[in-house]
Amino acid sequence: MSGPKKLFIKTYGCQMNVYDSERMAEALGAEGYVATDTVEDADMVLLNTCHIREKASEKLYSDLGRLRPLKAERPDLRIGVAGCVAQAEGAEILRRMPLVDLVVGPQSYHRLPAMAKAAEAGEKTVDTDFPEEDKFDHLPERPKAAVRPTAFLTVQEGCDKFCAFCVVPYTRGAEVSRPADRIIAEARGLVEKGVREITLLGQNVNAYHGGGEGGDWTLARLVRALAKVDGLERIRYTTSHPNDMGDDLIAAHGEEPKLMPYLHLPVQSGSDRILKAMARKHTAEQYLRLIERIRAARPDMMMSGDFIVGFPGETDADFDATMELIRAVNYGMAYSFKYSARPGTPAAEKPPVAAEIADARLQTLQALITGQQRAAQAAMVGREVSVLFEKPGRLEGQMIGKSDYLHAVHVVTDAAPGTIARVRISASAPNSLAGQIAGR
Ligand code: SAH
Ligand code: SF4
Ligand code: F3S
């Protein structure tokens, strides 16, 4: 073959998949693959898929359909399917789409290099095991040439919560936490390469209970240890479950300045009846009290959440309770979804809410959230925030960064990526803020 082999990865779904895609690119990099942005010149196409809602899953099959002419033209093009659809459907993907060469589930990425070799030799492989070993132990270290000033770092994976609507416990498996020393070592390595902000990832990140010095560590302890890493300026974590928000973690928000004042804490619904049917194991009131305690520790905490509308059995009154909860919390940001029945989950057995009703509720809810989001941004005007610059903006001399509250901020400055500066916010646009340097 002439020149290095080229790898095109498309990532769907959550941040965990973004992290996994980077690690897979590194694993295949060790096998001589270099990344390409264009599918046309790729030797291997890897689709890192998401199974969370029906639409997300369907994207895989429509994208595979679109690859058919390319594969017909170049039969030596190798096509791999990774991620949560790979885990959920396994060998079925090969049956439905014979152009696929390999199917690899999220817990088997350390086997990807061997599977890629097999694919090059014309052999099809499927691996959707949940092996005992930590997949990250077998992936190569991140390459020296750094990257962006922000990075994801997976600390925990999988979920034991089994919310009635959700596929994650099936696709990602049981909750597993990585040992604290490995995480700290990986964080140090990232900082050496120029990373200033790390977002700790887990499907239930605040349930983290990795082994460390002196026994089991909580996420709070891990955060406090990471805060001691010189050069690491900001720590975030996502996604959290309300029932795992420990007192020590809440306290850390009040005490650890490197822990950013933005918290994604999905609640899904504001109706206790629906929360019960969802098997969320908390009430709306408990969630609201929890947020009060968080805001007592960190009064400027920017709250974010996830909502599902049209869960089976949701009445107008249930929906009103969700709207009420959103008003009570006042979110800086929130994601909302129409319920999607997922095969194999308990809720999928129940009669659905009519699509028109669910659509209308979603619109109403999104209007409320958009209003809160705009108001939270507008409230930043005139304030001074810290901004971590990430990359040049579209305009001459402009840099784009993120505030402590995770707002995108546009500033005209000669500051390099990775610099943190105090910025006075002067204007709010629909999806970003603008400001001027206030001093370093
Ligand atoms: N572990 C995280 C994220 C799970 S998936 C958590 O517990 O919050 C991200 C979001 O997708 C969920 O919070 C939920 O709002 C949404 N979601 C999950 N399953 C869904 C389904 N079947 N239909 C619609 N939305 C769903
Ligand atoms: Fe899914 Fe619930 Fe687990 Fe979140 S907590 S990943 S919504 S089962
Ligand atoms: Fe999707 Fe899997 Fe993440 S289902 S949201 S890619 S954990």
CSV table of C-alpha atoms and ligand atoms in Angstrom, one decimal:
chain,number,residue,atom,x,y,z
A,1,MET,CA,0.0,0.0,0.0
A,2,SER,CA,1.3,3.5,-0.8
A,3,GLY,CA,1.6,6.0,2.1
A,4,PRO,CA,0.0,5.6,5.5
A,5,LYS,CA,-3.4,4.0,5.8
A,6,LYS,CA,-6.1,6.6,6.4
A,7,LEU,CA,-8.8,6.4,9.1
A,8,PHE,CA,-12.1,8.3,9.0
A,9,ILE,CA,-14.1,8.3,12.3
A,10,LYS,CA,-17.6,9.6,12.7
A,11,THR,CA,-18.9,10.0,16.2
A,12,TYR,CA,-22.5,10.0,17.2
A,13,GLY,CA,-24.0,10.4,20.7
A,14,CYS,CA,-22.5,11.5,24.0
A,15,GLN,CA,-19.1,12.8,25.1
A,16,MET,CA,-18.1,9.4,26.2
A,17,ASN,CA,-18.2,8.4,22.5
A,18,VAL,CA,-16.1,11.5,21.7
A,19,TYR,CA,-13.5,10.3,24.2
A,20,ASP,CA,-13.7,6.7,22.9
A,21,SER,CA,-13.2,7.9,19.3
A,22,GLU,CA,-10.0,9.7,20.3
A,23,ARG,CA,-8.7,6.6,22.0
A,24,MET,CA,-9.6,4.4,19.1
A,25,ALA,CA,-7.8,6.7,16.7
A,26,GLU,CA,-4.8,6.5,18.9
A,27,ALA,CA,-5.0,2.7,19.1
A,28,LEU,CA,-5.2,2.5,15.3
A,29,GLY,CA,-2.5,5.2,15.0
A,30,ALA,CA,-0.1,2.7,16.6
A,31,GLU,CA,-1.1,0.3,13.7
A,32,GLY,CA,-0.1,2.9,11.1
A,33,TYR,CA,-3.4,4.7,10.5
A,34,VAL,CA,-3.5,8.5,10.3
A,35,ALA,CA,-6.7,10.5,10.6
A,36,THR,CA,-8.5,11.9,7.6
A,37,ASP,CA,-11.5,14.3,7.5
A,38,THR,CA,-12.8,13.0,4.2
A,39,VAL,CA,-14.5,9.7,3.8
A,40,GLU,CA,-13.5,9.5,0.1
A,41,ASP,CA,-9.8,8.9,0.7
A,42,ALA,CA,-10.2,6.7,3.8
A,43,ASP,CA,-8.9,3.1,3.9
A,44,MET,CA,-11.0,2.5,7.1
A,45,VAL,CA,-14.3,4.1,8.1
A,46,LEU,CA,-15.3,3.7,11.7
A,47,LEU,CA,-18.8,4.7,12.8
A,48,ASN,CA,-18.9,5.2,16.6
A,49,THR,CA,-22.7,4.9,17.2
A,50,CYS,CA,-25.4,5.9,19.7
A,51,HIS,CA,-28.4,3.8,20.6
A,52,ILE,CA,-30.1,6.2,23.0
A,53,ARG,CA,-33.1,7.1,20.8
A,54,GLU,CA,-34.5,5.6,17.7
A,55,LYS,CA,-33.4,8.4,15.5
A,56,ALA,CA,-29.8,8.1,16.7
A,57,SER,CA,-29.7,4.4,15.9
A,58,GLU,CA,-31.3,4.8,12.5
A,59,LYS,CA,-28.5,7.2,11.5
A,60,LEU,CA,-26.1,4.2,11.4
A,61,TYR,CA,-28.1,2.4,8.8
A,62,SER,CA,-28.6,5.5,6.6
A,63,ASP,CA,-24.9,6.3,6.8
A,64,LEU,CA,-24.0,2.7,5.9
A,65,GLY,CA,-26.4,3.0,3.0
A,66,ARG,CA,-24.5,6.1,1.8
A,67,LEU,CA,-21.2,4.2,2.0
A,68,ARG,CA,-22.4,1.5,-0.4
A,69,PRO,CA,-21.3,3.2,-3.6
A,70,LEU,CA,-17.9,4.0,-2.2
A,71,LYS,CA,-17.4,0.4,-1.1
A,72,ALA,CA,-18.5,-0.8,-4.5
A,73,GLU,CA,-15.9,1.4,-6.1
A,74,ARG,CA,-13.2,0.4,-3.7
A,75,PRO,CA,-13.8,-3.1,-2.3
A,76,ASP,CA,-10.6,-2.7,-0.1
A,77,LEU,CA,-12.3,0.0,1.9
A,78,ARG,CA,-12.9,-1.4,5.4
A,79,ILE,CA,-15.9,-0.4,7.4
A,80,GLY,CA,-16.3,-0.8,11.2
A,81,VAL,CA,-19.2,-0.1,13.5
A,82,ALA,CA,-18.3,0.7,17.2
A,83,GLY,CA,-20.3,2.2,20.1
A,84,CYS,CA,-23.7,1.5,21.5
A,85,VAL,CA,-25.5,0.2,18.4
A,86,ALA,CA,-22.6,-2.2,17.9
A,87,GLN,CA,-23.2,-3.5,21.5
A,88,ALA,CA,-27.0,-3.7,21.1
A,89,GLU,CA,-27.1,-5.3,17.7
A,90,GLY,CA,-23.8,-7.1,17.4
A,91,ALA,CA,-23.7,-9.6,14.5
A,92,GLU,CA,-27.1,-8.5,13.3
A,93,ILE,CA,-25.4,-5.5,11.8
A,94,LEU,CA,-23.3,-7.8,9.6
A,95,ARG,CA,-26.4,-9.7,8.5
A,96,ARG,CA,-28.3,-6.5,7.7
A,97,MET,CA,-25.3,-4.7,6.1
A,98,PRO,CA,-22.8,-7.1,4.5
A,99,LEU,CA,-20.5,-4.2,3.6
A,100,VAL,CA,-19.5,-4.0,7.3
A,101,ASP,CA,-16.2,-5.6,8.2
A,102,LEU,CA,-16.1,-5.3,12.0
A,103,VAL,CA,-18.4,-4.7,14.9
A,104,VAL,CA,-16.9,-3.7,18.2
A,105,GLY,CA,-18.7,-2.9,21.4
A,106,PRO,CA,-17.6,-0.1,23.8
A,107,GLN,CA,-15.9,-2.5,26.2
A,108,SER,CA,-13.7,-4.2,23.6
A,109,TYR,CA,-11.8,-1.3,22.0
A,110,HIS,CA,-8.5,-2.7,23.1
A,111,ARG,CA,-9.2,-5.5,20.6
A,112,LEU,CA,-9.7,-3.1,17.8
A,113,PRO,CA,-6.2,-3.2,16.4
A,114,ALA,CA,-6.4,-7.0,16.0
A,115,MET,CA,-9.8,-6.7,14.5
A,116,ALA,CA,-8.6,-4.1,12.0
A,117,LYS,CA,-5.8,-6.4,10.9
A,118,ALA,CA,-8.3,-9.2,10.5
A,119,ALA,CA,-10.4,-6.8,8.4
A,120,GLU,CA,-7.4,-5.9,6.2
A,121,ALA,CA,-7.0,-9.7,5.6
A,122,GLY,CA,-10.6,-9.9,4.5
A,123,GLU,CA,-11.9,-11.5,7.7
A,124,LYS,CA,-15.1,-10.2,9.4
A,125,THR,CA,-15.1,-10.0,13.3
A,126,VAL,CA,-17.6,-9.1,16.0
A,127,ASP,CA,-16.7,-8.4,19.6
A,128,THR,CA,-19.3,-7.3,22.0
A,129,ASP,CA,-18.0,-9.0,25.2
A,130,PHE,CA,-17.8,-7.3,28.6
A,131,PRO,CA,-14.2,-8.4,29.5
A,132,GLU,CA,-12.8,-8.3,33.0
A,133,GLU,CA,-9.8,-6.2,32.1
A,134,ASP,CA,-9.9,-2.4,31.9
A,135,LYS,CA,-10.0,-1.5,28.2
A,136,PHE,CA,-8.0,1.7,28.9
A,137,ASP,CA,-5.1,-0.3,30.3
A,138,HIS,CA,-4.6,-1.8,26.9
A,139,LEU,CA,-4.9,1.3,24.8
A,140,PRO,CA,-1.7,3.2,23.9
A,141,GLU,CA,-0.9,6.5,25.7
A,142,ARG,CA,-2.1,9.6,24.1
A,143,PRO,CA,0.4,10.9,21.5
A,144,LYS,CA,2.8,13.7,22.6
A,145,ALA,CA,1.6,16.3,20.0
A,146,ALA,CA,-1.1,18.2,21.9
A,147,VAL,CA,-4.2,19.0,21.1
A,148,ARG,CA,-6.7,21.4,22.5
A,149,PRO,CA,-6.6,23.2,25.9
A,150,THR,CA,-9.7,21.2,27.0
A,151,ALA,CA,-10.0,17.4,27.2
A,152,PHE,CA,-12.4,14.7,28.3
A,153,LEU,CA,-11.2,12.0,30.6
A,154,THR,CA,-13.4,8.9,31.3
A,155,VAL,CA,-13.3,8.0,35.0
A,156,GLN,CA,-16.4,5.8,35.2
A,157,GLU,CA,-18.4,3.9,32.7
A,158,GLY,CA,-21.7,2.0,32.7
A,159,CYS,CA,-24.8,2.3,34.8
A,160,ASP,CA,-26.7,0.2,37.3
A,161,LYS,CA,-29.7,2.5,37.5
A,162,PHE,CA,-31.9,0.9,34.9
A,163,CYS,CA,-34.3,3.9,34.3
A,164,ALA,CA,-37.3,2.3,32.6
A,165,PHE,CA,-36.6,4.2,29.3
A,166,CYS,CA,-32.9,3.8,28.9
A,167,VAL,CA,-30.6,1.5,27.0
A,168,VAL,CA,-27.3,2.6,28.6
A,169,PRO,CA,-27.2,-0.1,31.3
A,170,TYR,CA,-27.5,-2.6,28.4
A,171,THR,CA,-25.0,-1.0,26.0
A,172,ARG,CA,-22.4,0.2,28.4
A,173,GLY,CA,-22.9,-2.5,31.0
A,174,ALA,CA,-22.6,-2.3,34.8
A,175,GLU,CA,-20.9,0.6,36.6
A,176,VAL,CA,-17.2,0.4,36.6
A,177,SER,CA,-14.8,3.0,38.0
A,178,ARG,CA,-11.2,3.4,37.0
A,179,PRO,CA,-8.5,3.4,39.7
A,180,ALA,CA,-7.7,6.9,40.9
A,181,ASP,CA,-3.9,6.7,40.3
A,182,ARG,CA,-4.5,5.9,36.6
A,183,ILE,CA,-6.8,8.9,36.2
A,184,ILE,CA,-4.4,11.2,37.9
A,185,ALA,CA,-1.5,10.0,35.8
A,186,GLU,CA,-3.6,10.5,32.6
A,187,ALA,CA,-4.6,14.0,33.8
A,188,ARG,CA,-0.9,14.8,34.4
A,189,GLY,CA,-0.1,13.6,30.9
A,190,LEU,CA,-2.8,15.8,29.4
A,191,VAL,CA,-1.6,18.8,31.3
A,192,GLU,CA,2.0,18.3,30.1
A,193,LYS,CA,0.6,18.4,26.6
A,194,GLY,CA,-1.0,21.7,27.2
A,195,VAL,CA,-4.5,20.8,28.5
A,196,ARG,CA,-5.9,23.3,31.0
A,197,GLU,CA,-9.4,22.1,31.5
A,198,ILE,CA,-10.5,18.5,32.1
A,199,THR,CA,-14.1,17.2,32.0
A,200,LEU,CA,-14.3,14.0,33.9
A,201,LEU,CA,-16.8,11.7,32.1
A,202,GLY,CA,-19.0,8.9,33.3
A,203,GLN,CA,-22.6,7.8,32.5
A,204,ASN,CA,-23.0,8.3,36.3
A,205,VAL,CA,-19.9,10.2,37.0
A,206,ASN,CA,-20.8,11.2,40.6
A,207,ALA,CA,-21.3,7.5,41.5
A,208,TYR,CA,-17.5,7.2,41.0
A,209,HIS,CA,-16.0,4.8,43.5
A,210,GLY,CA,-12.6,4.0,42.1
A,211,GLY,CA,-9.9,2.3,44.2
A,212,GLY,CA,-7.1,4.6,45.5
A,213,GLU,CA,-4.9,5.2,48.4
A,214,GLY,CA,-6.8,4.3,51.6
A,215,GLY,CA,-9.6,2.4,49.9
A,216,ASP,CA,-12.5,3.6,47.7
A,217,TRP,CA,-12.4,7.2,46.5
A,218,THR,CA,-15.4,9.3,45.9
A,219,LEU,CA,-15.6,11.8,43.0
A,220,ALA,CA,-15.1,14.6,45.5
A,221,ARG,CA,-11.8,13.1,46.6
A,222,LEU,CA,-10.7,12.6,43.0
A,223,VAL,CA,-11.6,16.2,42.2
A,224,ARG,CA,-9.6,17.5,45.2
A,225,ALA,CA,-6.6,15.3,44.2
A,226,LEU,CA,-6.8,16.6,40.6
A,227,ALA,CA,-7.1,20.2,41.8
A,228,LYS,CA,-3.5,19.7,43.1
A,229,VAL,CA,-2.1,19.0,39.7
A,230,ASP,CA,-0.1,22.1,38.7
A,231,GLY,CA,-1.2,23.6,35.4
A,232,LEU,CA,-4.6,22.1,35.5
A,233,GLU,CA,-6.8,25.1,35.9
A,234,ARG,CA,-10.4,23.9,35.5
A,235,ILE,CA,-12.3,20.7,36.4
A,236,ARG,CA,-15.8,19.7,35.3
A,237,TYR,CA,-17.7,16.5,35.4
A,238,THR,CA,-20.6,15.0,33.6
A,239,THR,CA,-23.2,13.3,33.7
A,240,SER,CA,-24.5,13.2,37.3
A,241,HIS,CA,-27.4,11.4,38.9
A,242,PRO,CA,-29.3,13.3,41.6
A,243,ASN,CA,-29.2,10.3,43.9
A,244,ASP,CA,-25.4,10.2,43.8
A,245,MET,CA,-24.8,13.8,44.7
A,246,GLY,CA,-22.8,13.3,47.9
A,247,ASP,CA,-22.3,15.9,50.6
A,248,ASP,CA,-18.6,15.8,50.0
A,249,LEU,CA,-19.1,16.7,46.3
A,250,ILE,CA,-21.5,19.5,47.2
A,251,ALA,CA,-19.0,20.8,49.7
A,252,ALA,CA,-16.2,20.6,47.1
A,253,HIS,CA,-18.2,23.0,44.9
A,254,GLY,CA,-18.0,25.6,47.7
A,255,GLU,CA,-14.3,25.0,48.5
A,256,GLU,CA,-12.4,24.1,45.4
A,257,PRO,CA,-12.0,27.1,43.0
A,258,LYS,CA,-10.9,24.8,40.1
A,259,LEU,CA,-14.2,23.0,40.2
A,260,MET,CA,-16.3,25.0,37.7
A,261,PRO,CA,-19.8,26.4,38.7
A,262,TYR,CA,-21.8,24.5,36.1
A,263,LEU,CA,-23.6,21.3,36.9
A,264,HIS,CA,-25.5,19.0,34.5
A,265,LEU,CA,-28.0,17.2,36.7
A,266,PRO,CA,-30.7,15.5,34.7
A,267,VAL,CA,-34.1,15.1,36.3
A,268,GLN,CA,-36.2,13.9,33.3
A,269,SER,CA,-39.6,14.9,34.7
A,270,GLY,CA,-41.2,17.1,37.4
A,271,SER,CA,-44.0,14.7,38.1
A,272,ASP,CA,-43.6,12.2,41.0
A,273,ARG,CA,-45.9,9.8,39.3
A,274,ILE,CA,-43.8,9.8,36.1
A,275,LEU,CA,-40.5,9.8,38.0
A,276,LYS,CA,-41.8,6.6,39.7
A,277,ALA,CA,-42.8,5.0,36.4
A,278,MET,CA,-39.4,5.9,35.1
A,279,ALA,CA,-37.8,4.2,38.1
A,280,ARG,CA,-35.7,7.3,38.9
A,281,LYS,CA,-36.0,6.6,42.6
A,282,HIS,CA,-36.3,10.3,43.6
A,283,THR,CA,-39.1,12.8,43.8
A,284,ALA,CA,-39.3,16.3,42.3
A,285,GLU,CA,-39.1,17.8,45.8
A,286,GLN,CA,-35.9,15.8,46.6
A,287,TYR,CA,-34.4,17.2,43.4
A,288,LEU,CA,-35.4,20.8,44.3
A,289,ARG,CA,-34.0,20.4,47.8
A,290,LEU,CA,-30.8,19.0,46.4
A,291,ILE,CA,-30.4,22.1,44.2
A,292,GLU,CA,-31.0,24.3,47.1
A,293,ARG,CA,-28.1,22.6,49.0
A,294,ILE,CA,-25.9,22.9,45.9
A,295,ARG,CA,-26.7,26.6,45.6
A,296,ALA,CA,-26.1,27.1,49.3
A,297,ALA,CA,-22.5,25.8,48.7
A,298,ARG,CA,-22.0,27.6,45.4
A,299,PRO,CA,-24.6,30.4,44.9
A,300,ASP,CA,-23.7,31.1,41.3
A,301,MET,CA,-24.0,27.5,40.2
A,302,MET,CA,-25.3,27.3,36.6
A,303,MET,CA,-27.7,24.4,36.4
A,304,SER,CA,-28.3,22.2,33.4
A,305,GLY,CA,-30.6,19.2,32.9
A,306,ASP,CA,-32.2,16.7,30.7
A,307,PHE,CA,-36.0,16.2,30.2
A,308,ILE,CA,-38.0,13.6,28.5
A,309,VAL,CA,-41.6,14.5,27.4
A,310,GLY,CA,-44.3,12.0,26.4
A,311,PHE,CA,-43.1,9.2,28.6
A,312,PRO,CA,-45.9,6.5,28.5
A,313,GLY,CA,-48.8,7.6,30.7
A,314,GLU,CA,-47.7,11.3,30.9
A,315,THR,CA,-50.9,13.4,31.4
A,316,ASP,CA,-51.3,17.2,31.0
A,317,ALA,CA,-51.0,17.5,34.8
A,318,ASP,CA,-47.7,15.5,34.8
A,319,PHE,CA,-46.4,17.8,32.0
A,320,ASP,CA,-47.5,20.9,34.0
A,321,ALA,CA,-45.5,19.6,37.0
A,322,THR,CA,-42.4,19.4,34.8
A,323,MET,CA,-42.9,23.0,33.6
A,324,GLU,CA,-43.3,24.0,37.2
A,325,LEU,CA,-40.0,22.3,38.2
A,326,ILE,CA,-38.2,24.0,35.3
A,327,ARG,CA,-39.5,27.4,36.5
A,328,ALA,CA,-38.4,26.6,40.1
A,329,VAL,CA,-34.9,25.6,39.1
A,330,ASN,CA,-34.3,28.3,36.5
A,331,TYR,CA,-31.8,26.4,34.2
A,332,GLY,CA,-28.9,28.0,32.4
A,333,MET,CA,-29.1,25.3,29.8
A,334,ALA,CA,-31.1,22.1,29.3
A,335,TYR,CA,-31.6,19.3,26.8
A,336,SER,CA,-35.0,17.9,26.1
A,337,PHE,CA,-36.2,14.9,24.1
A,338,LYS,CA,-39.4,13.3,23.0
A,339,TYR,CA,-39.6,9.9,24.5
A,340,SER,CA,-38.4,7.2,22.2
A,341,ALA,CA,-39.4,3.6,22.9
A,342,ARG,CA,-36.2,1.5,23.0
A,343,PRO,CA,-36.3,-2.3,22.4
A,344,GLY,CA,-35.7,-4.3,25.5
A,345,THR,CA,-36.4,-1.5,28.0
A,346,PRO,CA,-39.4,-1.9,30.4
A,347,ALA,CA,-41.1,1.3,29.3
A,348,ALA,CA,-41.2,0.1,25.7
A,349,GLU,CA,-44.0,-2.3,26.6
A,350,LYS,CA,-46.3,0.5,27.7
A,351,PRO,CA,-48.8,2.3,25.4
A,352,PRO,CA,-47.2,5.5,24.0
A,353,VAL,CA,-48.5,9.1,24.3
A,354,ALA,CA,-49.9,10.3,21.0
A,355,ALA,CA,-47.1,11.8,18.9
A,356,GLU,CA,-48.9,15.2,18.3
A,357,ILE,CA,-49.3,15.6,22.1
A,358,ALA,CA,-45.6,14.8,22.7
A,359,ASP,CA,-44.5,17.1,19.9
A,360,ALA,CA,-46.6,20.0,21.3
A,361,ARG,CA,-45.3,19.4,24.9
A,362,LEU,CA,-41.7,19.4,23.6
A,363,GLN,CA,-42.2,22.7,21.9
A,364,THR,CA,-43.8,24.3,25.0
A,365,LEU,CA,-41.0,23.0,27.2
A,366,GLN,CA,-38.2,24.1,24.8
A,367,ALA,CA,-39.7,27.6,24.6
A,368,LEU,CA,-39.5,27.8,28.4
A,369,ILE,CA,-35.9,26.5,28.5
A,370,THR,CA,-34.8,28.8,25.7
A,371,GLY,CA,-36.2,31.7,27.6
A,372,GLN,CA,-34.2,30.7,30.7
A,373,GLN,CA,-31.1,30.2,28.7
A,374,ARG,CA,-31.3,33.6,27.1
A,375,ALA,CA,-32.0,35.2,30.4
A,376,ALA,CA,-29.0,33.5,32.0
A,377,GLN,CA,-26.8,34.8,29.2
A,378,ALA,CA,-28.2,38.3,29.3
A,379,ALA,CA,-27.5,38.4,33.0
A,380,MET,CA,-23.8,37.9,32.2
A,381,VAL,CA,-23.7,41.3,30.4
A,382,GLY,CA,-21.7,43.7,32.5
A,383,ARG,CA,-20.1,40.9,34.6
A,384,GLU,CA,-16.5,39.8,34.6
A,385,VAL,CA,-15.9,36.1,34.0
A,386,SER,CA,-12.9,34.0,33.4
A,387,VAL,CA,-12.5,32.7,29.9
A,388,LEU,CA,-10.3,29.8,28.7
A,389,PHE,CA,-9.4,30.5,25.1
A,390,GLU,CA,-9.7,27.5,22.8
A,391,LYS,CA,-9.4,28.6,19.2
A,392,PRO,CA,-9.5,31.5,16.7
A,393,GLY,CA,-13.0,32.8,15.8
A,394,ARG,CA,-14.4,33.7,12.4
A,395,LEU,CA,-13.5,37.3,12.6
A,396,GLU,CA,-9.9,38.7,12.3
A,397,GLY,CA,-8.1,38.7,15.6
A,398,GLN,CA,-10.9,37.1,17.5
A,399,MET,CA,-10.6,34.2,19.9
A,400,ILE,CA,-13.4,31.9,21.2
A,401,GLY,CA,-13.3,30.5,24.6
A,402,LYS,CA,-15.5,29.2,27.4
A,403,SER,CA,-16.5,31.0,30.5
A,404,ASP,CA,-16.6,29.3,33.9
A,405,TYR,CA,-20.3,28.9,33.3
A,406,LEU,CA,-19.6,27.1,29.9
A,407,HIS,CA,-20.9,30.0,27.8
A,408,ALA,CA,-19.0,30.5,24.5
A,409,VAL,CA,-17.3,33.9,24.6
A,410,HIS,CA,-15.9,35.8,21.6
A,411,VAL,CA,-13.1,38.2,22.4
A,412,VAL,CA,-10.8,40.3,20.2
A,413,THR,CA,-7.4,39.5,21.7
A,414,ASP,CA,-3.9,38.2,20.8
A,415,ALA,CA,-4.2,35.7,23.7
A,416,ALA,CA,-3.0,32.2,22.7
A,417,PRO,CA,-5.2,29.1,22.9
A,418,GLY,CA,-4.9,27.8,26.5
A,419,THR,CA,-4.7,31.2,28.1
A,420,ILE,CA,-7.2,32.1,30.8
A,421,ALA,CA,-8.2,35.7,31.1
A,422,ARG,CA,-10.7,37.9,32.9
A,423,VAL,CA,-13.2,39.1,30.4
A,424,ARG,CA,-15.9,41.8,30.8
A,425,ILE,CA,-19.0,40.6,29.0
A,426,SER,CA,-20.5,43.3,26.8
A,427,ALA,CA,-23.1,41.6,24.7
A,428,SER,CA,-25.2,38.4,24.4
A,429,ALA,CA,-26.1,36.7,21.1
A,430,PRO,CA,-28.4,33.7,20.9
A,431,ASN,CA,-25.6,31.1,21.4
A,432,SER,CA,-22.6,33.1,22.6
A,433,LEU,CA,-21.4,36.1,24.5
A,434,ALA,CA,-19.0,38.8,23.5
A,435,GLY,CA,-16.6,40.7,25.7
A,436,GLN,CA,-13.3,42.5,26.2
A,437,ILE,CA,-10.2,41.6,28.2
A,438,ALA,CA,-10.4,43.0,31.7
A,439,GLY,CA,-6.8,42.0,32.7
A,440,ARG,CA,-5.1,38.7,33.3
B,1,SAH,N1,-26.3,8.9,32.3
B,1,SAH,C1,-26.9,10.1,31.9
B,1,SAH,C2,-27.3,10.3,30.5
B,1,SAH,C3,-28.1,9.3,29.8
B,1,SAH,S1,-28.5,9.5,28.2
B,1,SAH,C4,-28.1,10.4,32.8
B,1,SAH,O1,-28.5,9.6,33.6
B,1,SAH,O2,-28.5,11.5,32.8
B,1,SAH,C5,-28.8,11.3,28.0
B,1,SAH,C6,-30.3,11.6,28.1
B,1,SAH,O3,-31.0,11.1,27.0
B,1,SAH,C7,-31.0,11.2,29.3
B,1,SAH,O4,-30.7,12.1,30.4
B,1,SAH,C8,-32.4,11.3,28.8
B,1,SAH,O5,-33.0,12.6,29.0
B,1,SAH,C9,-32.3,11.0,27.4
B,1,SAH,N2,-32.9,9.7,27.1
B,1,SAH,C10,-32.4,8.5,27.5
B,1,SAH,N3,-33.2,7.5,27.0
B,1,SAH,C11,-34.2,8.1,26.3
B,1,SAH,C12,-35.3,7.6,25.5
B,1,SAH,N4,-35.6,6.3,25.5
B,1,SAH,N5,-36.1,8.5,24.9
B,1,SAH,C13,-35.8,9.8,25.0
B,1,SAH,N6,-34.8,10.3,25.6
B,1,SAH,C14,-34.0,9.5,26.3
B,2,SF4,FE1,-29.8,5.8,31.6
B,2,SF4,FE2,-30.9,6.3,34.0
B,2,SF4,FE3,-28.5,5.2,33.8
B,2,SF4,FE4,-28.8,7.7,33.1
B,2,SF4,S1,-29.1,6.9,35.2
B,2,SF4,S2,-27.7,6.2,32.0
B,2,SF4,S3,-30.9,7.7,32.2
B,2,SF4,S4,-30.4,4.3,33.2
B,3,F3S,FE1,-25.5,7.1,23.1
B,3,F3S,FE2,-24.2,5.2,24.1
B,3,F3S,FE3,-23.7,7.6,24.8
B,3,F3S,S1,-26.3,5.1,23.7
B,3,F3S,S2,-25.6,8.6,24.6
B,3,F3S,S3,-23.4,6.7,22.8
B,3,F3S,S4,-23.6,5.9,26.1
